[in-house]
mmCIF file of C-alpha atoms and ligand atoms in Angstrom:
data_model
loop_
_atom_site.group_PDB
_atom_site.id
_atom_site.type_symbol
_atom_site.label_atom_id
_atom_site.label_comp_id
_atom_site.label_asym_id
_atom_site.label_seq_id
_atom_site.Cartn_x
_atom_site.Cartn_y
_atom_site.Cartn_z
ATOM 1 C CA MET A 1 -142.607 92.635 6.052
ATOM 2 C CA THR A 2 -145.471 94.958 4.931
ATOM 3 C CA GLY A 3 -147.746 93.679 7.130
ATOM 4 C CA THR A 4 -149.923 91.599 4.139
ATOM 5 C CA ALA A 5 -150.040 88.634 3.504
ATOM 6 C CA PRO A 6 -148.153 86.543 1.355
ATOM 7 C CA THR A 7 -149.761 85.658 -1.924
ATOM 8 C CA ALA A 8 -149.192 81.866 -3.787
ATOM 9 C CA LEU A 9 -147.329 82.233 -7.002
ATOM 10 C CA PRO A 10 -150.009 82.367 -9.430
ATOM 11 C CA LEU A 11 -149.357 78.628 -12.202
ATOM 12 C CA LEU A 12 -149.212 80.849 -15.037
ATOM 13 C CA ARG A 13 -148.104 85.079 -15.202
ATOM 14 C CA VAL A 14 -149.293 87.468 -18.118
ATOM 15 C CA ARG A 15 -147.984 90.484 -18.217
ATOM 16 C CA GLY A 16 -148.886 93.650 -20.950
ATOM 17 C CA LEU A 17 -149.487 90.023 -23.211
ATOM 18 C CA GLU A 18 -149.431 91.084 -27.090
ATOM 19 C CA LYS A 19 -149.336 89.755 -29.956
ATOM 20 C CA LYS A 20 -150.075 91.232 -33.877
ATOM 21 C CA PHE A 21 -149.578 89.450 -36.897
ATOM 22 C CA ALA A 22 -147.382 91.799 -39.701
ATOM 23 C CA THR A 23 -148.126 90.166 -42.590
ATOM 24 C CA THR A 24 -151.189 91.645 -43.033
ATOM 25 C CA ASP A 25 -151.127 95.242 -44.421
ATOM 26 C CA PRO A 26 -151.955 97.446 -41.724
ATOM 27 C CA PRO A 27 -151.173 94.754 -39.501
ATOM 28 C CA THR A 28 -153.462 93.044 -36.759
ATOM 29 C CA ARG A 29 -154.087 93.611 -33.286
ATOM 30 C CA VAL A 30 -155.150 90.638 -32.022
ATOM 31 C CA LEU A 31 -154.208 91.350 -27.910
ATOM 32 C CA GLU A 32 -153.512 94.699 -26.721
ATOM 33 C CA GLY A 33 -152.295 94.402 -22.755
ATOM 34 C CA ILE A 34 -153.744 90.861 -21.633
ATOM 35 C CA ASP A 35 -152.610 90.568 -18.038
ATOM 36 C CA LEU A 36 -153.684 87.221 -15.901
ATOM 37 C CA ASP A 37 -153.052 85.182 -13.662
ATOM 38 C CA VAL A 38 -153.764 80.871 -14.278
ATOM 39 C CA ARG A 39 -153.517 79.609 -10.298
ATOM 40 C CA ARG A 40 -152.536 76.073 -9.351
ATOM 41 C CA GLY A 41 -155.016 73.378 -10.007
ATOM 42 C CA GLU A 42 -157.144 76.697 -11.645
ATOM 43 C CA PHE A 43 -159.492 75.145 -14.262
ATOM 44 C CA LEU A 44 -159.573 78.389 -16.859
ATOM 45 C CA ALA A 45 -161.950 79.093 -19.772
ATOM 46 C CA ILE A 46 -161.270 81.613 -21.945
ATOM 47 C CA MET A 47 -163.791 82.449 -24.294
ATOM 48 C CA GLY A 48 -164.548 85.144 -27.155
ATOM 49 C CA ALA A 49 -165.747 85.500 -30.780
ATOM 50 C CA SER A 50 -164.539 83.173 -33.517
ATOM 51 C CA GLY A 51 -161.138 86.076 -34.719
ATOM 52 C CA SER A 52 -161.248 87.479 -31.111
ATOM 53 C CA GLY A 53 -157.838 86.007 -29.961
ATOM 54 C CA LYS A 54 -158.560 83.520 -28.146
ATOM 55 C CA SER A 55 -156.304 80.960 -29.904
ATOM 56 C CA THR A 56 -153.156 83.308 -31.035
ATOM 57 C CA LEU A 57 -153.617 83.346 -26.787
ATOM 58 C CA LEU A 58 -153.166 80.188 -26.146
ATOM 59 C CA TYR A 59 -149.987 80.030 -28.014
ATOM 60 C CA SER A 60 -147.973 82.321 -26.793
ATOM 61 C CA VAL A 61 -148.449 82.111 -23.588
ATOM 62 C CA SER A 62 -147.700 78.105 -24.325
ATOM 63 C CA GLY A 63 -144.518 79.030 -26.424
ATOM 64 C CA MET A 64 -146.270 77.915 -29.352
ATOM 65 C CA ASP A 65 -146.230 81.645 -31.012
ATOM 66 C CA ARG A 66 -143.560 84.550 -29.366
ATOM 67 C CA PRO A 67 -145.814 87.544 -28.591
ATOM 68 C CA THR A 68 -145.440 90.712 -29.572
ATOM 69 C CA ALA A 69 -144.237 92.200 -25.946
ATOM 70 C CA GLY A 70 -145.695 91.262 -21.963
ATOM 71 C CA THR A 71 -143.874 89.051 -19.872
ATOM 72 C CA VAL A 72 -144.783 84.695 -19.604
ATOM 73 C CA GLU A 73 -143.615 83.378 -16.484
ATOM 74 C CA LEU A 74 -144.342 79.490 -15.244
ATOM 75 C CA ASP A 75 -143.810 78.947 -12.888
ATOM 76 C CA GLY A 76 -141.301 81.869 -11.512
ATOM 77 C CA ASP A 77 -139.480 81.236 -15.428
ATOM 78 C CA GLU A 78 -139.877 83.768 -17.663
ATOM 79 C CA LEU A 79 -140.840 82.512 -21.145
ATOM 80 C CA THR A 80 -140.333 84.885 -23.786
ATOM 81 C CA THR A 81 -137.345 85.152 -23.097
ATOM 82 C CA LEU A 82 -136.298 81.477 -24.422
ATOM 83 C CA GLY A 83 -134.516 80.010 -26.570
ATOM 84 C CA ASP A 84 -136.578 78.158 -28.856
ATOM 85 C CA ARG A 85 -135.040 74.301 -27.844
ATOM 86 C CA THR A 86 -135.149 75.262 -24.112
ATOM 87 C CA LEU A 87 -139.471 75.928 -24.973
ATOM 88 C CA SER A 88 -139.233 73.027 -26.552
ATOM 89 C CA ALA A 89 -137.514 71.529 -24.285
ATOM 90 C CA ILE A 90 -140.192 72.948 -21.084
ATOM 91 C CA ARG A 91 -143.371 72.467 -23.970
ATOM 92 C CA LEU A 92 -142.663 68.916 -23.941
ATOM 93 C CA THR A 93 -142.446 68.334 -19.739
ATOM 94 C CA ARG A 94 -144.252 71.064 -18.370
ATOM 95 C CA MET A 95 -147.021 70.976 -20.474
ATOM 96 C CA GLY A 96 -149.756 69.452 -21.621
ATOM 97 C CA PHE A 97 -151.404 69.847 -25.202
ATOM 98 C CA VAL A 98 -155.390 68.697 -26.630
ATOM 99 C CA PHE A 99 -156.344 70.220 -30.344
ATOM 100 C CA GLN A 100 -159.340 70.489 -31.297
ATOM 101 C CA GLN A 101 -158.394 68.043 -34.233
ATOM 102 C CA ALA A 102 -155.479 66.202 -32.411
ATOM 103 C CA ARG A 103 -152.896 64.556 -34.641
ATOM 104 C CA PHE A 104 -151.631 60.964 -34.169
ATOM 105 C CA LEU A 105 -148.987 58.802 -35.670
ATOM 106 C CA GLU A 106 -150.755 56.356 -38.291
ATOM 107 C CA ASN A 107 -148.510 53.515 -38.108
ATOM 108 C CA LEU A 108 -148.728 53.576 -34.348
ATOM 109 C CA SER A 109 -151.211 51.768 -32.476
ATOM 110 C CA VAL A 110 -152.727 54.284 -29.755
ATOM 111 C CA ARG A 111 -150.832 53.162 -26.984
ATOM 112 C CA ASP A 112 -148.038 53.810 -28.990
ATOM 113 C CA ASN A 113 -149.400 57.015 -29.399
ATOM 114 C CA VAL A 114 -149.533 58.125 -26.689
ATOM 115 C CA LEU A 115 -146.956 56.723 -24.978
ATOM 116 C CA LEU A 116 -143.700 58.701 -27.249
ATOM 117 C CA PRO A 117 -144.198 61.625 -25.109
ATOM 118 C CA ALA A 118 -143.829 60.283 -22.670
ATOM 119 C CA LEU A 119 -140.659 58.333 -23.237
ATOM 120 C CA ARG A 120 -139.547 61.763 -24.906
ATOM 121 C CA ALA A 121 -140.197 63.505 -22.407
ATOM 122 C CA GLY A 122 -137.822 61.664 -19.982
ATOM 123 C CA LYS A 123 -139.518 62.065 -16.857
ATOM 124 C CA LEU A 124 -140.394 58.377 -16.585
ATOM 125 C CA GLY A 125 -138.446 54.907 -16.362
ATOM 126 C CA ALA A 126 -140.062 53.455 -19.497
ATOM 127 C CA ARG A 127 -141.818 50.906 -17.432
ATOM 128 C CA GLN A 128 -142.985 53.806 -15.405
ATOM 129 C CA ALA A 129 -144.291 55.478 -18.440
ATOM 130 C CA GLU A 130 -146.361 51.708 -19.903
ATOM 131 C CA ALA A 131 -147.393 52.215 -16.738
ATOM 132 C CA THR A 132 -148.961 55.673 -15.981
ATOM 133 C CA VAL A 133 -150.077 55.082 -19.857
ATOM 134 C CA ASP A 134 -151.815 52.086 -19.293
ATOM 135 C CA GLY A 135 -153.188 53.471 -16.165
ATOM 136 C CA LEU A 136 -154.256 56.868 -17.981
ATOM 137 C CA LEU A 137 -156.346 54.009 -20.879
ATOM 138 C CA GLU A 138 -158.012 52.727 -18.290
ATOM 139 C CA ARG A 139 -159.132 55.695 -16.921
ATOM 140 C CA PHE A 140 -160.340 57.641 -19.496
ATOM 141 C CA GLY A 141 -162.102 54.373 -21.116
ATOM 142 C CA ILE A 142 -160.208 53.084 -23.867
ATOM 143 C CA ALA A 143 -157.727 50.647 -22.666
ATOM 144 C CA HIS A 144 -159.314 47.794 -24.549
ATOM 145 C CA ILE A 145 -158.680 50.158 -27.897
ATOM 146 C CA ALA A 146 -154.481 50.683 -27.056
ATOM 147 C CA HIS A 147 -153.021 48.221 -29.269
ATOM 148 C CA HIS A 148 -155.637 49.928 -32.047
ATOM 149 C CA GLY A 149 -154.430 51.319 -35.180
ATOM 150 C CA VAL A 150 -155.795 55.286 -34.708
ATOM 151 C CA THR A 151 -157.645 54.759 -37.875
ATOM 152 C CA GLU A 152 -160.033 52.766 -35.886
ATOM 153 C CA ALA A 153 -161.123 54.855 -33.164
ATOM 154 C CA SER A 154 -164.266 57.046 -33.253
ATOM 155 C CA GLY A 155 -163.655 60.550 -32.800
ATOM 156 C CA GLY A 156 -164.222 60.507 -29.169
ATOM 157 C CA GLN A 157 -162.239 58.089 -28.279
ATOM 158 C CA LEU A 158 -159.203 59.770 -29.713
ATOM 159 C CA GLN A 159 -159.465 62.884 -27.768
ATOM 160 C CA ARG A 160 -159.710 60.875 -24.932
ATOM 161 C CA ALA A 161 -156.215 59.598 -26.175
ATOM 162 C CA SER A 162 -155.363 62.594 -26.351
ATOM 163 C CA LEU A 163 -155.809 63.716 -23.442
ATOM 164 C CA ALA A 164 -153.986 60.676 -22.294
ATOM 165 C CA ARG A 165 -150.771 62.121 -24.205
ATOM 166 C CA ALA A 166 -151.146 65.607 -22.379
ATOM 167 C CA LEU A 167 -150.971 64.208 -19.361
ATOM 168 C CA ALA A 168 -149.298 61.584 -19.814
ATOM 169 C CA THR A 169 -145.567 63.432 -18.913
ATOM 170 C CA ASP A 170 -147.134 64.766 -16.346
ATOM 171 C CA PRO A 171 -147.399 68.769 -16.714
ATOM 172 C CA ALA A 172 -147.757 71.288 -14.662
ATOM 173 C CA ILE A 173 -150.763 73.128 -17.096
ATOM 174 C CA VAL A 174 -153.198 71.866 -19.470
ATOM 175 C CA PHE A 175 -154.720 73.649 -22.967
ATOM 176 C CA ALA A 176 -156.936 72.721 -24.569
ATOM 177 C CA ASP A 177 -158.068 74.911 -27.567
ATOM 178 C CA GLU A 178 -161.397 73.519 -28.534
ATOM 179 C CA PRO A 179 -160.887 70.254 -26.983
ATOM 180 C CA THR A 180 -164.519 69.328 -27.821
ATOM 181 C CA GLY A 181 -164.528 71.350 -31.302
ATOM 182 C CA ALA A 182 -165.357 68.526 -34.216
ATOM 183 C CA LEU A 183 -167.606 66.430 -31.353
ATOM 184 C CA ASP A 184 -170.885 65.254 -31.126
ATOM 185 C CA SER A 185 -172.836 66.594 -27.179
ATOM 186 C CA ALA A 186 -172.381 62.181 -26.114
ATOM 187 C CA MET A 187 -168.717 62.287 -27.272
ATOM 188 C CA THR A 188 -168.568 65.901 -25.812
ATOM 189 C CA ARG A 189 -169.523 65.149 -22.164
ATOM 190 C CA GLU A 190 -167.014 61.643 -22.956
ATOM 191 C CA VAL A 191 -164.414 64.182 -23.257
ATOM 192 C CA LEU A 192 -165.357 66.956 -21.017
ATOM 193 C CA ASP A 193 -166.146 64.073 -18.379
ATOM 194 C CA ALA A 194 -162.242 63.405 -18.629
ATOM 195 C CA LEU A 195 -161.036 66.788 -18.548
ATOM 196 C CA THR A 196 -163.665 67.649 -15.202
ATOM 197 C CA ASP A 197 -161.673 64.364 -13.189
ATOM 198 C CA VAL A 198 -158.178 65.427 -14.389
ATOM 199 C CA HIS A 199 -158.694 68.493 -13.324
ATOM 200 C CA ALA A 200 -160.379 67.400 -9.627
ATOM 201 C CA ASP A 201 -157.007 64.936 -9.685
ATOM 202 C CA GLY A 202 -155.965 69.058 -9.316
ATOM 203 C CA THR A 203 -154.339 69.877 -13.098
ATOM 204 C CA THR A 204 -154.045 73.415 -14.241
ATOM 205 C CA ILE A 205 -156.261 73.103 -17.346
ATOM 206 C CA LEU A 206 -156.661 75.981 -19.356
ATOM 207 C CA LEU A 207 -159.375 75.171 -22.244
ATOM 208 C CA VAL A 208 -159.864 77.263 -24.960
ATOM 209 C CA THR A 209 -164.270 77.453 -26.503
ATOM 210 C CA HIS A 210 -166.845 78.572 -27.699
ATOM 211 C CA ASP A 211 -169.590 76.841 -26.764
ATOM 212 C CA PRO A 212 -171.575 77.468 -22.198
ATOM 213 C CA VAL A 213 -171.022 73.861 -22.159
ATOM 214 C CA CYS A 214 -168.111 72.579 -22.379
ATOM 215 C CA ALA A 215 -167.153 76.915 -20.391
ATOM 216 C CA ALA A 216 -169.638 75.467 -17.518
ATOM 217 C CA ARG A 217 -167.171 72.976 -15.766
ATOM 218 C CA ALA A 218 -164.639 75.546 -15.686
ATOM 219 C CA GLU A 219 -163.685 77.410 -12.440
ATOM 220 C CA ARG A 220 -163.584 81.172 -13.863
ATOM 221 C CA LEU A 221 -163.984 82.576 -16.986
ATOM 222 C CA ILE A 222 -162.321 85.385 -18.778
ATOM 223 C CA ARG A 223 -163.780 86.379 -22.220
ATOM 224 C CA LEU A 224 -162.062 87.870 -24.741
ATOM 225 C CA ARG A 225 -162.979 91.540 -26.850
ATOM 226 C CA ASP A 226 -160.944 93.876 -28.383
ATOM 227 C CA GLY A 227 -157.661 93.002 -28.050
ATOM 228 C CA VAL A 228 -158.244 92.425 -24.171
ATOM 229 C CA ILE A 229 -160.508 90.967 -20.673
ATOM 230 C CA ALA A 230 -163.641 92.330 -21.269
ATOM 231 C CA ALA A 231 -165.358 90.614 -18.095
ATOM 232 C CA GLU A 232 -164.156 87.703 -16.107
ATOM 233 C CA ARG A 233 -166.685 85.577 -13.483
ATOM 234 C CA GLU A 234 -165.938 83.021 -10.147
ATOM 235 C CA GLN A 235 -167.992 80.027 -10.971
ATOM 236 C CA GLY A 236 -166.626 77.834 -8.432
ATOM 237 C CA LEU A 237 -165.708 74.003 -8.754
ATOM 238 C CA TRP A 238 -168.173 72.132 -11.012
ATOM 239 C CA ALA A 239 -171.372 69.552 -9.249
ATOM 240 C CA PRO A 240 -173.007 67.583 -12.202
ATOM 241 C CA GLU A 241 -176.113 68.133 -10.025
ATOM 242 C CA ASP A 242 -174.904 72.114 -11.397
ATOM 243 C CA GLU A 243 -174.607 71.143 -15.090
ATOM 244 C CA GLY A 244 -178.373 72.675 -15.955
ATOM 245 C CA ALA A 245 -177.902 75.991 -13.435
ATOM 246 C CA ARG A 246 -174.083 76.330 -14.515
ATOM 247 C CA GLU A 247 -174.481 76.571 -18.612
ATOM 248 C CA ARG A 248 -177.950 78.587 -17.441
ATOM 249 C CA GLY A 249 -175.681 81.414 -16.049
ATOM 250 C CA VAL A 250 -173.300 80.622 -18.953
ATOM 251 C CA LEU A 251 -175.375 82.565 -20.841
ATOM 252 C CA ASP A 252 -176.808 84.944 -18.692
ATOM 253 C CA TRP A 253 -172.891 85.601 -18.850
ATOM 254 C CA LEU A 254 -172.415 86.655 -22.523
ATOM 255 C CA ALA A 255 -176.003 88.179 -22.763
ATOM 256 C CA HIS A 256 -175.035 90.938 -20.256
ATOM 257 C CA HIS A 257 -171.536 90.595 -22.181
ATOM 258 C CA ASP A 258 -173.036 91.379 -25.048
ATOM 259 C CA PHE A 259 -173.061 87.800 -27.098
ATOM 260 C CA ARG A 260 -175.621 87.021 -28.801
ATOM 261 C CA GLN A 261 -176.822 83.565 -29.278
ATOM 262 C CA GLN A 262 -176.332 81.613 -33.120
ATOM 263 C CA PRO A 263 -179.808 81.596 -34.069
ATOM 264 C CA GLY A 264 -181.041 77.759 -34.231
ATOM 265 C CA SER A 265 -177.619 77.003 -32.544
ATOM 266 C CA GLY A 266 -178.722 73.858 -30.819
ATOM 267 C CA ARG A 267 -175.285 74.552 -28.940
ATOM 268 C CA GLY A 268 -175.292 78.268 -27.956
ATOM 269 C CA GLU A 269 -172.161 78.568 -29.917
ATOM 270 C CA VAL A 270 -171.401 82.687 -29.609
ATOM 271 C CA PHE A 271 -171.129 84.953 -31.633
ATOM 272 C CA ASP A 272 -170.155 88.535 -31.061
ATOM 273 C CA GLY A 273 -173.933 91.550 -30.991
HETATM 274 N N1 ATP B 301 -150.772 83.500 -38.494
HETATM 275 C C1 ATP B 301 -151.667 84.721 -38.157
HETATM 276 N N2 ATP B 301 -150.970 86.041 -39.631
HETATM 277 C C2 ATP B 301 -152.043 86.619 -39.382
HETATM 278 N N3 ATP B 301 -153.035 87.112 -38.458
HETATM 279 C C3 ATP B 301 -153.740 85.588 -38.115
HETATM 280 C C4 ATP B 301 -152.439 85.123 -38.001
HETATM 281 N N4 ATP B 301 -153.147 84.121 -36.930
HETATM 282 C C5 ATP B 301 -154.224 84.533 -36.626
HETATM 283 N N5 ATP B 301 -154.262 85.526 -36.640
HETATM 284 C C6 ATP B 301 -155.588 86.212 -36.429
HETATM 285 O O1 ATP B 301 -155.282 87.034 -35.569
HETATM 286 C C7 ATP B 301 -157.149 87.330 -34.997
HETATM 287 C C8 ATP B 301 -157.424 86.326 -34.268
HETATM 288 O O2 ATP B 301 -157.305 84.162 -34.736
HETATM 289 P P1 ATP B 301 -157.457 83.490 -33.304
HETATM 290 O O3 ATP B 301 -157.254 82.221 -34.593
HETATM 291 O O4 ATP B 301 -156.404 83.475 -32.409
HETATM 292 O O5 ATP B 301 -158.802 83.437 -33.210
HETATM 293 P P2 ATP B 301 -159.924 83.006 -32.599
HETATM 294 O O6 ATP B 301 -160.741 83.862 -31.539
HETATM 295 O O7 ATP B 301 -159.332 81.258 -32.109
HETATM 296 O O8 ATP B 301 -160.778 81.976 -33.586
HETATM 297 P P3 ATP B 301 -161.411 80.345 -33.154
HETATM 298 O O9 ATP B 301 -163.115 80.656 -32.926
HETATM 299 O O10 ATP B 301 -162.565 80.680 -34.931
HETATM 300 O O11 ATP B 301 -160.617 79.843 -33.386
HETATM 301 C C9 ATP B 301 -158.011 86.880 -36.264
HETATM 302 O O12 ATP B 301 -158.668 88.336 -36.905
HETATM 303 C C10 ATP B 301 -157.268 85.694 -37.623
HETATM 304 O O13 ATP B 301 -157.283 86.822 -39.063
HETATM 305 MG MG1 MG B 302 -159.450 79.145 -32.861
#
């Protein structure tokens, strides 16, 4: 024993992560050495200007893309050395994904779209998977459109269906890349409330956003710039009564770290100043 208290293993442990794209000349160096721990049950938001590498970071730590260097451990399992099939299986069973533009199979109902990955993941029998999915649709206020086609659903309903689909496999972590990027502010709130509720239930969330309204929901913020983590902010658990103060807090933090608000932007999207 060294006398130091044992530290809990982070759910996601990223060390020395680098990503460059060799398709351009000179190569585009996007991530230049990222060290990041995501705690179990944490809600972490990654912020940064457009092109700062937020999506690249999310893809590189979730096995959607291969980093150029560095290590990524999920619950102690090193991902970067795994083969494609093993990595796909891990994505299916241990990770959930929500993107700005959710893709659904248009010939299937909302419910069947949500159910499909849960059945493929194979953690639950068909009956249990169906019960889980029905529970999620109810919880996110979209049970009434369960049997509708996805083309009949609104953008906000589809994003909540997308979150239900991500959760139906009971993942260890949910990765969300600008999940409200295509929504108006009322629908954004619906999706953020769902995400906040999921986090309160213990799910670990890694959210990529450039919207302070979204970032206000997270417990911790990191800001990417020039390929590295340039700033970090701990802001504790979200509570509805703190909404205004938290959004102001995020904007102040961004202002102190060289972001400026887009002139005339009601949503306060962030750009490098
Ligand atoms: N496949 C690729 N090939 C070459 N360059 C790429 C590729 N994907 C991303 N890039 C470059 O990497 C940089 C970071 O892109 P990325 O999409 O990660 O940024 P982002 O922070 O998510 O931006 P946004 O807020 O616009 O979504 C950009 O310069 C982009 O042009
Ligand atoms: Mg992006």
